[in-house]
Short mmCIF file of N, CA and C in Angstrom, two decimals:
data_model
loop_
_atom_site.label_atom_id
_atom_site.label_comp_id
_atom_site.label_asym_id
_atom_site.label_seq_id
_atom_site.Cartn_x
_atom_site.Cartn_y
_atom_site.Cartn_z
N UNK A 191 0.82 -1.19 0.00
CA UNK A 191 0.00 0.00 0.00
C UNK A 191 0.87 1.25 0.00
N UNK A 192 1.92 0.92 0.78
CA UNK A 192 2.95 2.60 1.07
C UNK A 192 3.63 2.59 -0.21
N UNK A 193 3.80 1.79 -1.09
CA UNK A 193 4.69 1.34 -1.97
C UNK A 193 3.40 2.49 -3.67
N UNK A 194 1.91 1.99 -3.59
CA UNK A 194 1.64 2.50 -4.35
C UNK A 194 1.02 4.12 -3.86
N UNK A 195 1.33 4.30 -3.05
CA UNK A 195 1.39 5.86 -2.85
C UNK A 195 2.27 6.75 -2.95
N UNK A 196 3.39 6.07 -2.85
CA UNK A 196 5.12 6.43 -3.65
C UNK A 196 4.95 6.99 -4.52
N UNK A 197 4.75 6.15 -5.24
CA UNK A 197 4.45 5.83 -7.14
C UNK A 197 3.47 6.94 -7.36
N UNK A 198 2.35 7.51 -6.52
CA UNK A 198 1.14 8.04 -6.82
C UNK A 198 1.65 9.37 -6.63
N UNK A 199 2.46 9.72 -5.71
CA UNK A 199 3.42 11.37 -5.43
C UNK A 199 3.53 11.94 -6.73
N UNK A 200 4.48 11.34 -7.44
CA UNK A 200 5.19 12.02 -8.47
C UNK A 200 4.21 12.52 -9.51
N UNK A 201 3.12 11.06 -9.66
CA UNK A 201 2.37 12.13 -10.68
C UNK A 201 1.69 13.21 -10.38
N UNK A 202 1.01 13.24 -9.11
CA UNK A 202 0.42 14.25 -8.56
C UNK A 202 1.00 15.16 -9.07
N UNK A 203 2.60 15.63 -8.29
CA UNK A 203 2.93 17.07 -8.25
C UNK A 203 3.47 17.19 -9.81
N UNK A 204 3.56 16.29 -10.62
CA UNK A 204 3.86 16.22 -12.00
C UNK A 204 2.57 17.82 -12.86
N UNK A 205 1.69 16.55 -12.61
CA UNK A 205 -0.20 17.21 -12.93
C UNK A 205 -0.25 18.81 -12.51
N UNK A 206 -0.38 18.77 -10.92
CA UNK A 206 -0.09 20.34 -10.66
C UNK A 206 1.30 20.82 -11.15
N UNK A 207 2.10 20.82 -11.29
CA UNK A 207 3.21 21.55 -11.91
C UNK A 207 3.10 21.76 -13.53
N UNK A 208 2.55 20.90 -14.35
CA UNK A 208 1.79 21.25 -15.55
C UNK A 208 0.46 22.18 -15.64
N UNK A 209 -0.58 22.05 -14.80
CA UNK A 209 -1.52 22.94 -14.69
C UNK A 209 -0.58 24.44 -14.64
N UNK A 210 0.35 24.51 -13.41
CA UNK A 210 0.21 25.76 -13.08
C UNK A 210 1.63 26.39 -14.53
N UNK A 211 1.86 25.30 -15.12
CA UNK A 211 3.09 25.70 -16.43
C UNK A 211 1.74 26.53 -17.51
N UNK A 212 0.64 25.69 -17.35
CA UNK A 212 -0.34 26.01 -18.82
C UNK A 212 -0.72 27.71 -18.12
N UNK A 213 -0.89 27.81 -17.30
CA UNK A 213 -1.70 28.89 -16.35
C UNK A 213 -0.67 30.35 -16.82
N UNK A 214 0.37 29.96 -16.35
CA UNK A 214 1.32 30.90 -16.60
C UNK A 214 1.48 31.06 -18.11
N UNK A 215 1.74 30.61 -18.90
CA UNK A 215 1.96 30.69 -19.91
C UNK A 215 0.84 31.32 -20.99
N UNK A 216 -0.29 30.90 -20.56
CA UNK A 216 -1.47 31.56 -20.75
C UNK A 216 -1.33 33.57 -20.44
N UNK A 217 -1.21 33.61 -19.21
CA UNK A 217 -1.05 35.07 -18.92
C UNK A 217 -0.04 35.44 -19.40
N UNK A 218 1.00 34.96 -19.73
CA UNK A 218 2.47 35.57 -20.93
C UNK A 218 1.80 35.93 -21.66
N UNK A 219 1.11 34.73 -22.38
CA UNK A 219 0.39 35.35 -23.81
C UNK A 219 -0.08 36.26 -24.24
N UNK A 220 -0.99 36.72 -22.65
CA UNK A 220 -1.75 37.69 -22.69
C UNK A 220 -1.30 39.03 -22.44
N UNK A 221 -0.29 39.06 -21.99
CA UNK A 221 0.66 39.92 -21.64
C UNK A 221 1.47 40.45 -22.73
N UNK A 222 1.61 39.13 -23.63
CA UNK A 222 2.41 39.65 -25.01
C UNK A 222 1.28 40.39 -25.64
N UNK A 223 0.17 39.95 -26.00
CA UNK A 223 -1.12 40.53 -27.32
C UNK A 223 -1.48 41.76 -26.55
N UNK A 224 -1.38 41.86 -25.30
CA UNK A 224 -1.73 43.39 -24.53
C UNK A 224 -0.32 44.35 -24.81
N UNK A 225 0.56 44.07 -25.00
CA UNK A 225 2.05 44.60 -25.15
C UNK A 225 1.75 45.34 -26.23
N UNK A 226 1.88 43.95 -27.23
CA UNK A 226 1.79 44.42 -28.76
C UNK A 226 1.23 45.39 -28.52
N UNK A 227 -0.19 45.35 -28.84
CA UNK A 227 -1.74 46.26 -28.92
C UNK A 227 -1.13 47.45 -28.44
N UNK A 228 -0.68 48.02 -27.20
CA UNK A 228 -0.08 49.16 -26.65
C UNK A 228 1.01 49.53 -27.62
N UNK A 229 1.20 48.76 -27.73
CA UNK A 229 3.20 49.99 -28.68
C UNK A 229 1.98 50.30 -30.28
N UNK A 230 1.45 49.29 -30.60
CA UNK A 230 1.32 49.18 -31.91
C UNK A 230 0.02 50.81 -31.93
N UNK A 231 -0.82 50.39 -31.20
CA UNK A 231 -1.61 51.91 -31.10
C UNK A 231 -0.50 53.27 -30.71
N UNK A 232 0.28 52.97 -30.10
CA UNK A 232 1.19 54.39 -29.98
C UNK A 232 1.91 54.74 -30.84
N UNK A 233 2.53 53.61 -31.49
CA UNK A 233 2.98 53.65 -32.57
C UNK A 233 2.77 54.65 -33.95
N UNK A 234 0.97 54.36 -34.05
CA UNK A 234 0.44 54.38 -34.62
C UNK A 234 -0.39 56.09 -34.47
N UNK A 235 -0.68 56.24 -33.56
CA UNK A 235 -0.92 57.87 -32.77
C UNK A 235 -0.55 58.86 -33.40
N UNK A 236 0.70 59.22 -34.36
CA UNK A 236 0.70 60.52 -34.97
C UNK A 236 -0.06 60.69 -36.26
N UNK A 237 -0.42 59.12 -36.91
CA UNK A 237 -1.21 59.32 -38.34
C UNK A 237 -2.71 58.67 -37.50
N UNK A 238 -3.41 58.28 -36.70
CA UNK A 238 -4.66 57.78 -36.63
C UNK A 238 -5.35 58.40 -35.42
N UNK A 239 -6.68 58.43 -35.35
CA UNK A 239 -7.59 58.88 -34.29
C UNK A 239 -8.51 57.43 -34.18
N UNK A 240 -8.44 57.29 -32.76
CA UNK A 240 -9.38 56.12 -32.44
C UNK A 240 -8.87 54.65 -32.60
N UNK A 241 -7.49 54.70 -32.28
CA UNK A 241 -7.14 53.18 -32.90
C UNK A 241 -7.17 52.25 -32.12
N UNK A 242 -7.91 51.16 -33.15
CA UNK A 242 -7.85 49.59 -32.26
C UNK A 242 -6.97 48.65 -33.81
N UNK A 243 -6.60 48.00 -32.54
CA UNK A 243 -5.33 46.80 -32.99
C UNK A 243 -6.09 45.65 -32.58
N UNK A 244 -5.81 44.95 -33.91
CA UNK A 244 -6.21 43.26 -33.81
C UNK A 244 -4.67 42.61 -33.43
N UNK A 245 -4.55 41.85 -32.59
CA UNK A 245 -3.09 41.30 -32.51
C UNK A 245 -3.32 39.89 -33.14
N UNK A 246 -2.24 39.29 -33.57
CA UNK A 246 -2.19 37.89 -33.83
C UNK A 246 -1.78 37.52 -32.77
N UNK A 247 -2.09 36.48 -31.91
CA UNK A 247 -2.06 35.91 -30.56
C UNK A 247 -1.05 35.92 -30.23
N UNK A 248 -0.12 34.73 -30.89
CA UNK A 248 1.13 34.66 -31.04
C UNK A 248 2.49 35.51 -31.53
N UNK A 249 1.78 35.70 -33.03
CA UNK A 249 3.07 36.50 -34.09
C UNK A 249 4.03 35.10 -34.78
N UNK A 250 4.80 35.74 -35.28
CA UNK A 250 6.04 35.11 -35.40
C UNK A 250 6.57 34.55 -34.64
N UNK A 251 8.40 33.55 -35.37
CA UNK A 251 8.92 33.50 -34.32
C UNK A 251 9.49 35.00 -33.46
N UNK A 252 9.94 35.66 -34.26
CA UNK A 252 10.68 37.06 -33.94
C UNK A 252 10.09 38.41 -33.80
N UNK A 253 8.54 38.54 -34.29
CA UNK A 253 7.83 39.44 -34.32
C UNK A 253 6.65 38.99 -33.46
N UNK A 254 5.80 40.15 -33.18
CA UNK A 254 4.52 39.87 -32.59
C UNK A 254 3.77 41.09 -34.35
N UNK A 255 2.68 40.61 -34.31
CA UNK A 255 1.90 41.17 -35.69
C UNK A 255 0.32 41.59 -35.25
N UNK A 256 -0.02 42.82 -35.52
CA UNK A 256 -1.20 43.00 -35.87
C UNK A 256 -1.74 44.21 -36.59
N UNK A 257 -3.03 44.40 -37.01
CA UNK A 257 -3.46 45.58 -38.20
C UNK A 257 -4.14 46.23 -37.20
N UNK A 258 -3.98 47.88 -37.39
CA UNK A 258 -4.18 48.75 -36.05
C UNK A 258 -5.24 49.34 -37.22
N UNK A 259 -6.43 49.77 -37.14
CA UNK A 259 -7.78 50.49 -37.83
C UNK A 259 -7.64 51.82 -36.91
N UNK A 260 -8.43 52.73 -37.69
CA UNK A 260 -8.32 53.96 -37.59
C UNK A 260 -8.74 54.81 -37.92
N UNK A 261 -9.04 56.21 -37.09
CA UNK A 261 -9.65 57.60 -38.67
C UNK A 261 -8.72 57.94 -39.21
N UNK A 262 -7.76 58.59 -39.98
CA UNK A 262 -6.95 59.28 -40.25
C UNK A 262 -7.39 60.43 -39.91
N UNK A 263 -5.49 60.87 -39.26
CA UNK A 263 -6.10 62.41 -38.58
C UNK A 263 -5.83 63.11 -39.90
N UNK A 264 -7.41 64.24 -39.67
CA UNK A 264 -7.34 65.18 -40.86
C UNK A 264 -7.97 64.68 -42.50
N UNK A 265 -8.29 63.20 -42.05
CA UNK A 265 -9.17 62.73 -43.20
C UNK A 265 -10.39 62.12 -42.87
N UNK A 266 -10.98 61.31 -43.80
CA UNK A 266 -12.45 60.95 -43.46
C UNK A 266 -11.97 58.81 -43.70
N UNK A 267 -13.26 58.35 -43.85
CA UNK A 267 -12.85 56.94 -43.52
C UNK A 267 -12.09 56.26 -42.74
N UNK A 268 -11.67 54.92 -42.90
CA UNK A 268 -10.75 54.56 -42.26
C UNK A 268 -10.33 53.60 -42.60
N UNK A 269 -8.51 54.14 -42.10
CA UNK A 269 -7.47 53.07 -42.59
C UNK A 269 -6.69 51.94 -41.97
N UNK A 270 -5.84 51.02 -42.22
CA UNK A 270 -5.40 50.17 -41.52
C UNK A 270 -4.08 50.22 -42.13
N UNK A 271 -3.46 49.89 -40.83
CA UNK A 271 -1.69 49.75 -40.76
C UNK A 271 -1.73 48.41 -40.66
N UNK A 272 -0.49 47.59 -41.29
CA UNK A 272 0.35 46.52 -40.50
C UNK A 272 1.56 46.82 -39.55
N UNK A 273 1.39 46.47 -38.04
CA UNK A 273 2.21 46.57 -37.21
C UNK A 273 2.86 45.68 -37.05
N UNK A 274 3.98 45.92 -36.98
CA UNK A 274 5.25 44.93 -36.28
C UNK A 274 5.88 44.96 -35.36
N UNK A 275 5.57 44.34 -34.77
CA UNK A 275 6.70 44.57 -32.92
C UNK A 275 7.74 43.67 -33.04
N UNK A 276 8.95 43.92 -32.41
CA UNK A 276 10.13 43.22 -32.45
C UNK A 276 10.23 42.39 -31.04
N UNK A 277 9.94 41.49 -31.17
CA UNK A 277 10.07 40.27 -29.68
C UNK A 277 10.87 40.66 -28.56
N UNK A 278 12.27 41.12 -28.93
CA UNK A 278 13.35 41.51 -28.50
C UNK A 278 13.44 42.77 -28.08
N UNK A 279 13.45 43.11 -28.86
CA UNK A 279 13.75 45.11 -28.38
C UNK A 279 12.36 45.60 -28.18
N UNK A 280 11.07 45.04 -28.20
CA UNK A 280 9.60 45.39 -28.05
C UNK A 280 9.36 47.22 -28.47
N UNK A 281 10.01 46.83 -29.14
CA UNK A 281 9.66 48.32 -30.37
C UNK A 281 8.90 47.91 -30.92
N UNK A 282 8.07 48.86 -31.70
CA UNK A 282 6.60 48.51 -32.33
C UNK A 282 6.67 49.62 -33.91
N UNK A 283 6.57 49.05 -34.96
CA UNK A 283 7.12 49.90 -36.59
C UNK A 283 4.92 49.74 -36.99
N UNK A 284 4.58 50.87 -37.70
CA UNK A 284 3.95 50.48 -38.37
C UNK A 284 4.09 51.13 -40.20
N UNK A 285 3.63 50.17 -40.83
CA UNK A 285 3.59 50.11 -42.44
C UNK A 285 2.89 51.01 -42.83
N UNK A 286 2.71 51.57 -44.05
CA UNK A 286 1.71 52.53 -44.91
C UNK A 286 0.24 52.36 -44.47
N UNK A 287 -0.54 53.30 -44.59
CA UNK A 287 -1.86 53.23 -44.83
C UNK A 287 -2.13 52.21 -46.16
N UNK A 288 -3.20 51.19 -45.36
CA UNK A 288 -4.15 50.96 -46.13
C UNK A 288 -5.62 51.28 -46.35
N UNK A 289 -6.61 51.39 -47.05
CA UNK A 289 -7.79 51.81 -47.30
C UNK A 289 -8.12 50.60 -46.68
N UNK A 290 -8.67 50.61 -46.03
CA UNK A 290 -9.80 49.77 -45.15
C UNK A 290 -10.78 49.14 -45.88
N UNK A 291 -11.50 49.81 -46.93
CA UNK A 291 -12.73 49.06 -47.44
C UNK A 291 -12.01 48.74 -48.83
N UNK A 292 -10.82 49.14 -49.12
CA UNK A 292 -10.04 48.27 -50.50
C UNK A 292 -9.49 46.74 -50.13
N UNK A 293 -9.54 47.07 -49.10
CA UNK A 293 -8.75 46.05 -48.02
C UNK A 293 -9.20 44.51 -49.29
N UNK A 294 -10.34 44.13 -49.35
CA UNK A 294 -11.35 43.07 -50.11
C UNK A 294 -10.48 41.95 -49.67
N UNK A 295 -10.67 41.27 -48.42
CA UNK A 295 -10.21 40.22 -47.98
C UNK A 295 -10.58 39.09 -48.23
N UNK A 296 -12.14 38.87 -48.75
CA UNK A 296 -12.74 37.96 -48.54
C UNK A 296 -12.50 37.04 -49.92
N UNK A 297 -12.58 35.64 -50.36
CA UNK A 297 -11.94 35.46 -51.47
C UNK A 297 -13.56 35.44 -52.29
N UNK A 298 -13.05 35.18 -53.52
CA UNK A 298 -14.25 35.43 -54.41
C UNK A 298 -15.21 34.07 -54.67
N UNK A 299 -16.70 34.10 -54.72
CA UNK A 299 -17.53 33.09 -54.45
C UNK A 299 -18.04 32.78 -55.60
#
């Protein structure tokens, strides 16, 4: 009996030490797509009014990625950037305006 409760230890604290690995790693994540989102809207602040950032959860291996929407200040409609954050130096670049409704993402039916 003492012999299979031995045996029964390790996986235990195995189980909880994996739970609390997924747990953490979870809030990194979230910590990274909240990161991004922050540089990438500031980033983004001298050409846009009102910006929200879609993050890609993950990113890359070396980048974190997402498209920041927007008014343009001083224009009408709205445009979208591709942002790039650098993993490493968590600097945040964004790309040219795109037209938002040229955007035509959807494929053809």
């Amino acid at each position: 009996m003492q012999r299979n409760k031995i045996r029964f230890l390790p996986a235990l604290l195995l189980t909880f030490a994996a739970g609390s690995a997924f747990a953490s790693s979870d809030d990194a994540w979230k910590d990274f797509a909240d990161d991004v989102a922050a540089k990438c809207k500031e980033a983004a602040t001298p050409s846009l009014e009102f910006a929200r950032a879609v993050v890609d959860p993950f990113g890359s291996e070396h980048y974190g990625l997402a498209l920041v929407t927007g008014k343009p200040k001083g224009g009408n409609g709205f445009v979208t950037h591709i942002c790039v954050y650098d993993k490493q130096s968590k600097a945040a670049e964004i790309g040219t305006e795109l037209k938002t409704d040229e955007l035509d993402l959807l494929p053809d039916e």
